[in-house]
Amino acid sequence: MARQDFKPSTMLSPVPAVMVSCGTMEKPNIITIAWTGTINSDPAMAYISVRRERFSHKLIKDSGEFVINLTTANTCRATDFCGVRSGTSVDKFKKCNLTPIKSKTLSAPSIAQSPLSIECKVKEIIPLGSHDMFIGEVKNISVDENYIDEKGRIRFDKFKLISYAHGQYFQLGKSLGHFGFSVKKNSTKKRQREERK
């Protein structure tokens, strides 16, 4: 099968498209970030990469705080807007009809319309070139109660999460399996074979 090579670039896809809130309840701001992820489980840590010239870069650097808000099909338009407009001249919360709500552990607000918000305290800033990576320790997770079932599980399948791939947004689709399903199938078959012996 023929393949074609491309120069080194940011081709890892899809990636999360999240709205990162920063600033304060009195002066909140939002920046859309596609370069974000989990980097440690104990303590729980996440990162965001932000260009130095962005308005939010200074807000996050000065406060040492940010909130990663997951985005959905319903907030896709706002997600895009917050990535192409600067908070220096636009109140993004107001323009996008989003609601800042008080975070449990930070001065930076969370976004009410997000099904899940991850409150982070900056532990380290790593200059990488075009972007600085803000490594944050997760201090709290806030989840809309409408997405928690009777067993206390978070229903991610109900979020209608969006992702970003090479200039386009996509809504995540059907589940293809649970973590460990490939091993579980093999274990079940092996057990059945052993029981027949």
mmCIF file with all atom_site columns, C-alpha atoms in Angstrom:
data_model
loop_
_atom_site.group_PDB
_atom_site.id
_atom_site.type_symbol
_atom_site.label_atom_id
_atom_site.label_alt_id
_atom_site.label_comp_id
_atom_site.label_asym_id
_atom_site.label_entity_id
_atom_site.label_seq_id
_atom_site.pdbx_PDB_ins_code
_atom_site.Cartn_x
_atom_site.Cartn_y
_atom_site.Cartn_z
_atom_site.occupancy
_atom_site.B_iso_or_equiv
_atom_site.pdbx_formal_charge
_atom_site.auth_seq_id
_atom_site.auth_comp_id
_atom_site.auth_asym_id
_atom_site.auth_atom_id
_atom_site.pdbx_PDB_model_num
ATOM 1   C CA . MET A 1 1   ? 0.000   0.000   0.000  1.00 0.00 ? 1   MET A CA 1
ATOM 2   C CA . ALA A 1 2   ? 1.470   3.355   -1.040 1.00 0.00 ? 2   ALA A CA 1
ATOM 3   C CA . ARG A 1 3   ? 2.082   6.016   1.595  1.00 0.00 ? 3   ARG A CA 1
ATOM 4   C CA . GLN A 1 4   ? 3.106   9.660   1.330  1.00 0.00 ? 4   GLN A CA 1
ATOM 5   C CA . ASP A 1 5   ? 5.456   11.523  3.674  1.00 0.00 ? 5   ASP A CA 1
ATOM 6   C CA . PHE A 1 6   ? 4.832   15.005  5.090  1.00 0.00 ? 6   PHE A CA 1
ATOM 7   C CA . LYS A 1 7   ? 7.202   17.365  6.882  1.00 0.00 ? 7   LYS A CA 1
ATOM 8   C CA . PRO A 1 8   ? 7.115   17.298  10.713 1.00 0.00 ? 8   PRO A CA 1
ATOM 9   C CA . SER A 1 9   ? 3.958   19.070  11.939 1.00 0.00 ? 9   SER A CA 1
ATOM 10  C CA . THR A 1 10  ? 1.051   18.821  14.358 1.00 0.00 ? 10  THR A CA 1
ATOM 11  C CA . MET A 1 11  ? -0.788  15.896  12.787 1.00 0.00 ? 11  MET A CA 1
ATOM 12  C CA . LEU A 1 12  ? -1.768  13.915  15.887 1.00 0.00 ? 12  LEU A CA 1
ATOM 13  C CA . SER A 1 13  ? -5.549  13.676  15.509 1.00 0.00 ? 13  SER A CA 1
ATOM 14  C CA . PRO A 1 14  ? -8.132  13.852  16.836 1.00 0.00 ? 14  PRO A CA 1
ATOM 15  C CA . VAL A 1 15  ? -7.381  15.929  19.926 1.00 0.00 ? 15  VAL A CA 1
ATOM 16  C CA . PRO A 1 16  ? -9.715  17.368  22.542 1.00 0.00 ? 16  PRO A CA 1
ATOM 17  C CA . ALA A 1 17  ? -11.151 20.804  21.824 1.00 0.00 ? 17  ALA A CA 1
ATOM 18  C CA . VAL A 1 18  ? -11.589 22.339  25.275 1.00 0.00 ? 18  VAL A CA 1
ATOM 19  C CA . MET A 1 19  ? -12.450 25.777  26.574 1.00 0.00 ? 19  MET A CA 1
ATOM 20  C CA . VAL A 1 20  ? -9.954  26.849  29.219 1.00 0.00 ? 20  VAL A CA 1
ATOM 21  C CA . SER A 1 21  ? -11.303 29.461  31.602 1.00 0.00 ? 21  SER A CA 1
ATOM 22  C CA . CYS A 1 22  ? -8.973  31.771  33.484 1.00 0.00 ? 22  CYS A CA 1
ATOM 23  C CA . GLY A 1 23  ? -8.894  35.158  35.178 1.00 0.00 ? 23  GLY A CA 1
ATOM 24  C CA . THR A 1 24  ? -11.391 35.814  37.971 1.00 0.00 ? 24  THR A CA 1
ATOM 25  C CA . MET A 1 25  ? -15.157 35.796  38.467 1.00 0.00 ? 25  MET A CA 1
ATOM 26  C CA . GLU A 1 26  ? -15.056 39.579  38.097 1.00 0.00 ? 26  GLU A CA 1
ATOM 27  C CA . LYS A 1 27  ? -12.880 39.490  34.951 1.00 0.00 ? 27  LYS A CA 1
ATOM 28  C CA . PRO A 1 28  ? -13.181 36.045  33.407 1.00 0.00 ? 28  PRO A CA 1
ATOM 29  C CA . ASN A 1 29  ? -11.751 34.915  30.091 1.00 0.00 ? 29  ASN A CA 1
ATOM 30  C CA . ILE A 1 30  ? -11.833 31.826  27.894 1.00 0.00 ? 30  ILE A CA 1
ATOM 31  C CA . ILE A 1 31  ? -9.308  30.424  25.435 1.00 0.00 ? 31  ILE A CA 1
ATOM 32  C CA . THR A 1 32  ? -9.923  27.388  23.251 1.00 0.00 ? 32  THR A CA 1
ATOM 33  C CA . ILE A 1 33  ? -7.124  24.840  23.450 1.00 0.00 ? 33  ILE A CA 1
ATOM 34  C CA . ALA A 1 34  ? -6.609  21.728  21.352 1.00 0.00 ? 34  ALA A CA 1
ATOM 35  C CA . TRP A 1 35  ? -3.225  20.817  22.809 1.00 0.00 ? 35  TRP A CA 1
ATOM 36  C CA . THR A 1 36  ? -4.123  19.434  26.214 1.00 0.00 ? 36  THR A CA 1
ATOM 37  C CA . GLY A 1 37  ? -4.081  16.126  27.988 1.00 0.00 ? 37  GLY A CA 1
ATOM 38  C CA . THR A 1 38  ? -3.456  13.996  31.052 1.00 0.00 ? 38  THR A CA 1
ATOM 39  C CA . ILE A 1 39  ? 0.175   13.470  32.047 1.00 0.00 ? 39  ILE A CA 1
ATOM 40  C CA . ASN A 1 40  ? 0.056   11.819  35.474 1.00 0.00 ? 40  ASN A CA 1
ATOM 41  C CA . SER A 1 41  ? -2.410  9.960   37.675 1.00 0.00 ? 41  SER A CA 1
ATOM 42  C CA . ASP A 1 42  ? -0.980  10.317  41.191 1.00 0.00 ? 42  ASP A CA 1
ATOM 43  C CA . PRO A 1 43  ? -1.102  13.185  41.747 1.00 0.00 ? 43  PRO A CA 1
ATOM 44  C CA . ALA A 1 44  ? -3.558  13.825  38.930 1.00 0.00 ? 44  ALA A CA 1
ATOM 45  C CA . MET A 1 45  ? -1.954  16.257  36.486 1.00 0.00 ? 45  MET A CA 1
ATOM 46  C CA . ALA A 1 46  ? -2.885  17.770  33.133 1.00 0.00 ? 46  ALA A CA 1
ATOM 47  C CA . TYR A 1 47  ? -1.313  20.219  30.726 1.00 0.00 ? 47  TYR A CA 1
ATOM 48  C CA . ILE A 1 48  ? -2.265  22.938  28.268 1.00 0.00 ? 48  ILE A CA 1
ATOM 49  C CA . SER A 1 49  ? 0.014   24.512  25.654 1.00 0.00 ? 49  SER A CA 1
ATOM 50  C CA . VAL A 1 50  ? -0.519  28.239  25.010 1.00 0.00 ? 50  VAL A CA 1
ATOM 51  C CA . ARG A 1 51  ? 1.183   30.696  22.670 1.00 0.00 ? 51  ARG A CA 1
ATOM 52  C CA . ARG A 1 52  ? 2.992   33.436  24.606 1.00 0.00 ? 52  ARG A CA 1
ATOM 53  C CA . GLU A 1 53  ? 1.264   36.241  22.692 1.00 0.00 ? 53  GLU A CA 1
ATOM 54  C CA . ARG A 1 54  ? -2.214  35.091  23.747 1.00 0.00 ? 54  ARG A CA 1
ATOM 55  C CA . PHE A 1 55  ? -4.065  37.251  26.273 1.00 0.00 ? 55  PHE A CA 1
ATOM 56  C CA . SER A 1 56  ? -4.824  34.173  28.398 1.00 0.00 ? 56  SER A CA 1
ATOM 57  C CA . HIS A 1 57  ? -1.133  33.262  28.655 1.00 0.00 ? 57  HIS A CA 1
ATOM 58  C CA . LYS A 1 58  ? -0.441  36.211  30.972 1.00 0.00 ? 58  LYS A CA 1
ATOM 59  C CA . LEU A 1 59  ? -3.630  35.615  32.976 1.00 0.00 ? 59  LEU A CA 1
ATOM 60  C CA . ILE A 1 60  ? -2.695  31.988  33.614 1.00 0.00 ? 60  ILE A CA 1
ATOM 61  C CA . LYS A 1 61  ? 0.963   32.759  34.283 1.00 0.00 ? 61  LYS A CA 1
ATOM 62  C CA . ASP A 1 62  ? 0.119   35.532  36.775 1.00 0.00 ? 62  ASP A CA 1
ATOM 63  C CA . SER A 1 63  ? -2.637  33.650  38.614 1.00 0.00 ? 63  SER A CA 1
ATOM 64  C CA . GLY A 1 64  ? -1.165  30.154  38.447 1.00 0.00 ? 64  GLY A CA 1
ATOM 65  C CA . GLU A 1 65  ? -4.613  28.740  37.723 1.00 0.00 ? 65  GLU A CA 1
ATOM 66  C CA . PHE A 1 66  ? -6.758  27.451  34.875 1.00 0.00 ? 66  PHE A CA 1
ATOM 67  C CA . VAL A 1 67  ? -9.872  25.339  34.375 1.00 0.00 ? 67  VAL A CA 1
ATOM 68  C CA . ILE A 1 68  ? -10.191 22.819  31.540 1.00 0.00 ? 68  ILE A CA 1
ATOM 69  C CA . ASN A 1 69  ? -13.866 22.695  30.494 1.00 0.00 ? 69  ASN A CA 1
ATOM 70  C CA . LEU A 1 70  ? -14.965 19.819  28.249 1.00 0.00 ? 70  LEU A CA 1
ATOM 71  C CA . THR A 1 71  ? -16.945 20.886  25.195 1.00 0.00 ? 71  THR A CA 1
ATOM 72  C CA . THR A 1 72  ? -20.017 19.440  23.514 1.00 0.00 ? 72  THR A CA 1
ATOM 73  C CA . ALA A 1 73  ? -21.996 19.664  20.292 1.00 0.00 ? 73  ALA A CA 1
ATOM 74  C CA . ASN A 1 74  ? -24.099 22.342  22.019 1.00 0.00 ? 74  ASN A CA 1
ATOM 75  C CA . THR A 1 75  ? -21.042 24.490  22.785 1.00 0.00 ? 75  THR A CA 1
ATOM 76  C CA . CYS A 1 76  ? -19.180 23.880  19.522 1.00 0.00 ? 76  CYS A CA 1
ATOM 77  C CA . ARG A 1 77  ? -19.885 27.356  18.103 1.00 0.00 ? 77  ARG A CA 1
ATOM 78  C CA . ALA A 1 78  ? -18.743 29.009  21.342 1.00 0.00 ? 78  ALA A CA 1
ATOM 79  C CA . THR A 1 79  ? -15.665 26.765  21.381 1.00 0.00 ? 79  THR A CA 1
ATOM 80  C CA . ASP A 1 80  ? -14.690 27.961  17.921 1.00 0.00 ? 80  ASP A CA 1
ATOM 81  C CA . PHE A 1 81  ? -15.406 31.628  18.711 1.00 0.00 ? 81  PHE A CA 1
ATOM 82  C CA . CYS A 1 82  ? -13.273 31.546  21.859 1.00 0.00 ? 82  CYS A CA 1
ATOM 83  C CA . GLY A 1 83  ? -10.374 30.239  19.777 1.00 0.00 ? 83  GLY A CA 1
ATOM 84  C CA . VAL A 1 84  ? -10.446 32.957  17.131 1.00 0.00 ? 84  VAL A CA 1
ATOM 85  C CA . ARG A 1 85  ? -11.280 36.081  19.162 1.00 0.00 ? 85  ARG A CA 1
ATOM 86  C CA . SER A 1 86  ? -9.090  37.753  21.780 1.00 0.00 ? 86  SER A CA 1
ATOM 87  C CA . GLY A 1 87  ? -10.221 38.495  25.303 1.00 0.00 ? 87  GLY A CA 1
ATOM 88  C CA . THR A 1 88  ? -8.451  41.840  25.077 1.00 0.00 ? 88  THR A CA 1
ATOM 89  C CA . SER A 1 89  ? -11.411 43.283  23.162 1.00 0.00 ? 89  SER A CA 1
ATOM 90  C CA . VAL A 1 90  ? -14.295 40.827  23.665 1.00 0.00 ? 90  VAL A CA 1
ATOM 91  C CA . ASP A 1 91  ? -16.112 39.503  26.726 1.00 0.00 ? 91  ASP A CA 1
ATOM 92  C CA . LYS A 1 92  ? -16.312 35.925  25.490 1.00 0.00 ? 92  LYS A CA 1
ATOM 93  C CA . PHE A 1 93  ? -18.661 34.760  28.236 1.00 0.00 ? 93  PHE A CA 1
ATOM 94  C CA . LYS A 1 94  ? -21.149 37.475  27.325 1.00 0.00 ? 94  LYS A CA 1
ATOM 95  C CA . LYS A 1 95  ? -20.741 37.144  23.559 1.00 0.00 ? 95  LYS A CA 1
ATOM 96  C CA . CYS A 1 96  ? -21.235 33.358  23.645 1.00 0.00 ? 96  CYS A CA 1
ATOM 97  C CA . ASN A 1 97  ? -24.007 33.319  26.271 1.00 0.00 ? 97  ASN A CA 1
ATOM 98  C CA . LEU A 1 98  ? -21.828 31.286  28.610 1.00 0.00 ? 98  LEU A CA 1
ATOM 99  C CA . THR A 1 99  ? -22.080 31.484  32.394 1.00 0.00 ? 99  THR A CA 1
ATOM 100 C CA . PRO A 1 100 ? -19.033 31.793  34.658 1.00 0.00 ? 100 PRO A CA 1
ATOM 101 C CA . ILE A 1 101 ? -19.536 29.864  37.905 1.00 0.00 ? 101 ILE A CA 1
ATOM 102 C CA . LYS A 1 102 ? -17.386 29.789  41.005 1.00 0.00 ? 102 LYS A CA 1
ATOM 103 C CA . SER A 1 103 ? -14.858 26.983  41.067 1.00 0.00 ? 103 SER A CA 1
ATOM 104 C CA . LYS A 1 104 ? -14.454 25.024  44.296 1.00 0.00 ? 104 LYS A CA 1
ATOM 105 C CA . THR A 1 105 ? -10.671 25.480  44.691 1.00 0.00 ? 105 THR A CA 1
ATOM 106 C CA . LEU A 1 106 ? -9.663  28.343  42.381 1.00 0.00 ? 106 LEU A CA 1
ATOM 107 C CA . SER A 1 107 ? -10.328 32.018  41.747 1.00 0.00 ? 107 SER A CA 1
ATOM 108 C CA . ALA A 1 108 ? -10.640 31.224  38.046 1.00 0.00 ? 108 ALA A CA 1
ATOM 109 C CA . PRO A 1 109 ? -14.249 30.436  37.109 1.00 0.00 ? 109 PRO A CA 1
ATOM 110 C CA . SER A 1 110 ? -15.610 27.305  35.502 1.00 0.00 ? 110 SER A CA 1
ATOM 111 C CA . ILE A 1 111 ? -18.135 27.301  32.641 1.00 0.00 ? 111 ILE A CA 1
ATOM 112 C CA . ALA A 1 112 ? -21.673 26.294  33.647 1.00 0.00 ? 112 ALA A CA 1
ATOM 113 C CA . GLN A 1 113 ? -22.498 24.922  30.185 1.00 0.00 ? 113 GLN A CA 1
ATOM 114 C CA . SER A 1 114 ? -19.599 22.438  30.333 1.00 0.00 ? 114 SER A CA 1
ATOM 115 C CA . PRO A 1 115 ? -20.602 18.957  31.557 1.00 0.00 ? 115 PRO A CA 1
ATOM 116 C CA . LEU A 1 116 ? -17.241 18.537  33.310 1.00 0.00 ? 116 LEU A CA 1
ATOM 117 C CA . SER A 1 117 ? -14.661 21.066  34.523 1.00 0.00 ? 117 SER A CA 1
ATOM 118 C CA . ILE A 1 118 ? -11.128 20.272  35.695 1.00 0.00 ? 118 ILE A CA 1
ATOM 119 C CA . GLU A 1 119 ? -9.639  22.796  38.135 1.00 0.00 ? 119 GLU A CA 1
ATOM 120 C CA . CYS A 1 120 ? -5.832  23.021  37.881 1.00 0.00 ? 120 CYS A CA 1
ATOM 121 C CA . LYS A 1 121 ? -3.051  24.791  39.790 1.00 0.00 ? 121 LYS A CA 1
ATOM 122 C CA . VAL A 1 122 ? 0.065   25.524  37.741 1.00 0.00 ? 122 VAL A CA 1
ATOM 123 C CA . LYS A 1 123 ? 3.055   23.501  38.968 1.00 0.00 ? 123 LYS A CA 1
ATOM 124 C CA . GLU A 1 124 ? 5.494   24.259  36.162 1.00 0.00 ? 124 GLU A CA 1
ATOM 125 C CA . ILE A 1 125 ? 5.770   26.257  32.937 1.00 0.00 ? 125 ILE A CA 1
ATOM 126 C CA . ILE A 1 126 ? 7.946   24.744  30.218 1.00 0.00 ? 126 ILE A CA 1
ATOM 127 C CA . PRO A 1 127 ? 8.946   26.948  27.255 1.00 0.00 ? 127 PRO A CA 1
ATOM 128 C CA . LEU A 1 128 ? 8.869   24.802  24.113 1.00 0.00 ? 128 LEU A CA 1
ATOM 129 C CA . GLY A 1 129 ? 9.230   27.203  21.190 1.00 0.00 ? 129 GLY A CA 1
ATOM 130 C CA . SER A 1 130 ? 5.980   28.499  19.710 1.00 0.00 ? 130 SER A CA 1
ATOM 131 C CA . HIS A 1 131 ? 4.092   27.524  22.900 1.00 0.00 ? 131 HIS A CA 1
ATOM 132 C CA . ASP A 1 132 ? 4.610   27.323  26.654 1.00 0.00 ? 132 ASP A CA 1
ATOM 133 C CA . MET A 1 133 ? 3.333   24.192  28.364 1.00 0.00 ? 133 MET A CA 1
ATOM 134 C CA . PHE A 1 134 ? 1.493   24.842  31.623 1.00 0.00 ? 134 PHE A CA 1
ATOM 135 C CA . ILE A 1 135 ? 1.583   21.733  33.786 1.00 0.00 ? 135 ILE A CA 1
ATOM 136 C CA . GLY A 1 136 ? -1.225  21.796  36.308 1.00 0.00 ? 136 GLY A CA 1
ATOM 137 C CA . GLU A 1 137 ? -2.085  19.660  39.305 1.00 0.00 ? 137 GLU A CA 1
ATOM 138 C CA . VAL A 1 138 ? -5.769  18.766  39.279 1.00 0.00 ? 138 VAL A CA 1
ATOM 139 C CA . LYS A 1 139 ? -7.394  20.135  42.436 1.00 0.00 ? 139 LYS A CA 1
ATOM 140 C CA . ASN A 1 140 ? -11.046 19.374  41.743 1.00 0.00 ? 140 ASN A CA 1
ATOM 141 C CA . ILE A 1 141 ? -13.386 17.889  39.163 1.00 0.00 ? 141 ILE A CA 1
ATOM 142 C CA . SER A 1 142 ? -16.834 19.446  38.874 1.00 0.00 ? 142 SER A CA 1
ATOM 143 C CA . VAL A 1 143 ? -19.547 17.497  37.018 1.00 0.00 ? 143 VAL A CA 1
ATOM 144 C CA . ASP A 1 144 ? -23.073 18.523  36.019 1.00 0.00 ? 144 ASP A CA 1
ATOM 145 C CA . GLU A 1 145 ? -25.375 16.277  38.092 1.00 0.00 ? 145 GLU A CA 1
ATOM 146 C CA . ASN A 1 146 ? -27.517 15.589  35.009 1.00 0.00 ? 146 ASN A CA 1
ATOM 147 C CA . TYR A 1 147 ? -24.680 13.383  33.764 1.00 0.00 ? 147 TYR A CA 1
ATOM 148 C CA . ILE A 1 148 ? -24.282 11.272  36.896 1.00 0.00 ? 148 ILE A CA 1
ATOM 149 C CA . ASP A 1 149 ? -26.363 8.087   37.033 1.00 0.00 ? 149 ASP A CA 1
ATOM 150 C CA . GLU A 1 150 ? -28.010 6.413   40.023 1.00 0.00 ? 150 GLU A CA 1
ATOM 151 C CA . LYS A 1 151 ? -24.829 4.395   40.667 1.00 0.00 ? 151 LYS A CA 1
ATOM 152 C CA . GLY A 1 152 ? -22.702 7.558   40.844 1.00 0.00 ? 152 GLY A CA 1
ATOM 153 C CA . ARG A 1 153 ? -21.018 6.962   37.473 1.00 0.00 ? 153 ARG A CA 1
ATOM 154 C CA . ILE A 1 154 ? -20.247 9.840   35.137 1.00 0.00 ? 154 ILE A CA 1
ATOM 155 C CA . ARG A 1 155 ? -22.071 9.214   31.851 1.00 0.00 ? 155 ARG A CA 1
ATOM 156 C CA . PHE A 1 156 ? -19.486 10.454  29.347 1.00 0.00 ? 156 PHE A CA 1
ATOM 157 C CA . ASP A 1 157 ? -21.551 8.825   26.605 1.00 0.00 ? 157 ASP A CA 1
ATOM 158 C CA . LYS A 1 158 ? -24.269 11.431  27.199 1.00 0.00 ? 158 LYS A CA 1
ATOM 159 C CA . PHE A 1 159 ? -21.945 14.460  26.877 1.00 0.00 ? 159 PHE A CA 1
ATOM 160 C CA . LYS A 1 160 ? -21.869 14.603  23.032 1.00 0.00 ? 160 LYS A CA 1
ATOM 161 C CA . LEU A 1 161 ? -18.196 15.536  23.309 1.00 0.00 ? 161 LEU A CA 1
ATOM 162 C CA . ILE A 1 162 ? -16.394 17.167  20.402 1.00 0.00 ? 162 ILE A CA 1
ATOM 163 C CA . SER A 1 163 ? -12.857 16.713  19.135 1.00 0.00 ? 163 SER A CA 1
ATOM 164 C CA . TYR A 1 164 ? -10.659 18.613  16.701 1.00 0.00 ? 164 TYR A CA 1
ATOM 165 C CA . ALA A 1 165 ? -8.794  17.180  13.711 1.00 0.00 ? 165 ALA A CA 1
ATOM 166 C CA . HIS A 1 166 ? -6.858  19.168  11.119 1.00 0.00 ? 166 HIS A CA 1
ATOM 167 C CA . GLY A 1 167 ? -9.064  22.280  11.151 1.00 0.00 ? 167 GLY A CA 1
ATOM 168 C CA . GLN A 1 168 ? -12.441 20.630  11.750 1.00 0.00 ? 168 GLN A CA 1
ATOM 169 C CA . TYR A 1 169 ? -14.619 19.764  14.748 1.00 0.00 ? 169 TYR A CA 1
ATOM 170 C CA . PHE A 1 170 ? -16.187 16.334  15.109 1.00 0.00 ? 170 PHE A CA 1
ATOM 171 C CA . GLN A 1 171 ? -18.746 14.945  17.533 1.00 0.00 ? 171 GLN A CA 1
ATOM 172 C CA . LEU A 1 172 ? -17.604 11.702  19.111 1.00 0.00 ? 172 LEU A CA 1
ATOM 173 C CA . GLY A 1 173 ? -19.734 8.727   18.126 1.00 0.00 ? 173 GLY A CA 1
ATOM 174 C CA . LYS A 1 174 ? -20.609 5.269   19.344 1.00 0.00 ? 174 LYS A CA 1
ATOM 175 C CA . SER A 1 175 ? -18.643 3.270   21.877 1.00 0.00 ? 175 SER A CA 1
ATOM 176 C CA . LEU A 1 176 ? -16.496 0.504   20.373 1.00 0.00 ? 176 LEU A CA 1
ATOM 177 C CA . GLY A 1 177 ? -15.710 -1.228  23.641 1.00 0.00 ? 177 GLY A CA 1
ATOM 178 C CA . HIS A 1 178 ? -14.707 -0.791  27.272 1.00 0.00 ? 178 HIS A CA 1
ATOM 179 C CA . PHE A 1 179 ? -11.157 -0.603  28.597 1.00 0.00 ? 179 PHE A CA 1
ATOM 180 C CA . GLY A 1 180 ? -9.818  -4.158  28.719 1.00 0.00 ? 180 GLY A CA 1
ATOM 181 C CA . PHE A 1 181 ? -12.544 -5.665  26.506 1.00 0.00 ? 181 PHE A CA 1
ATOM 182 C CA . SER A 1 182 ? -9.970  -7.385  24.284 1.00 0.00 ? 182 SER A CA 1
ATOM 183 C CA . VAL A 1 183 ? -8.497  -9.261  27.213 1.00 0.00 ? 183 VAL A CA 1
ATOM 184 C CA . LYS A 1 184 ? -11.878 -10.028 28.740 1.00 0.00 ? 184 LYS A CA 1
ATOM 185 C CA . LYS A 1 185 ? -13.035 -11.771 25.545 1.00 0.00 ? 185 LYS A CA 1
ATOM 186 C CA . ASN A 1 186 ? -9.914  -13.936 25.497 1.00 0.00 ? 186 ASN A CA 1
ATOM 187 C CA . SER A 1 187 ? -10.236 -14.696 29.204 1.00 0.00 ? 187 SER A CA 1
ATOM 188 C CA . THR A 1 188 ? -13.873 -15.755 28.758 1.00 0.00 ? 188 THR A CA 1
ATOM 189 C CA . LYS A 1 189 ? -13.002 -18.071 25.854 1.00 0.00 ? 189 LYS A CA 1
ATOM 190 C CA . LYS A 1 190 ? -10.046 -19.534 27.756 1.00 0.00 ? 190 LYS A CA 1
ATOM 191 C CA . ARG A 1 191 ? -12.236 -20.166 30.800 1.00 0.00 ? 191 ARG A CA 1
ATOM 192 C CA . GLN A 1 192 ? -14.880 -21.839 28.637 1.00 0.00 ? 192 GLN A CA 1
ATOM 193 C CA . ARG A 1 193 ? -12.245 -24.099 27.056 1.00 0.00 ? 193 ARG A CA 1
ATOM 194 C CA . GLU A 1 194 ? -10.894 -25.041 30.471 1.00 0.00 ? 194 GLU A CA 1
ATOM 195 C CA . GLU A 1 195 ? -14.405 -25.819 31.739 1.00 0.00 ? 195 GLU A CA 1
ATOM 196 C CA . ARG A 1 196 ? -14.954 -28.223 28.814 1.00 0.00 ? 196 ARG A CA 1
ATOM 197 C CA . LYS A 1 197 ? -11.858 -30.264 29.721 1.00 0.00 ? 197 LYS A CA 1
#
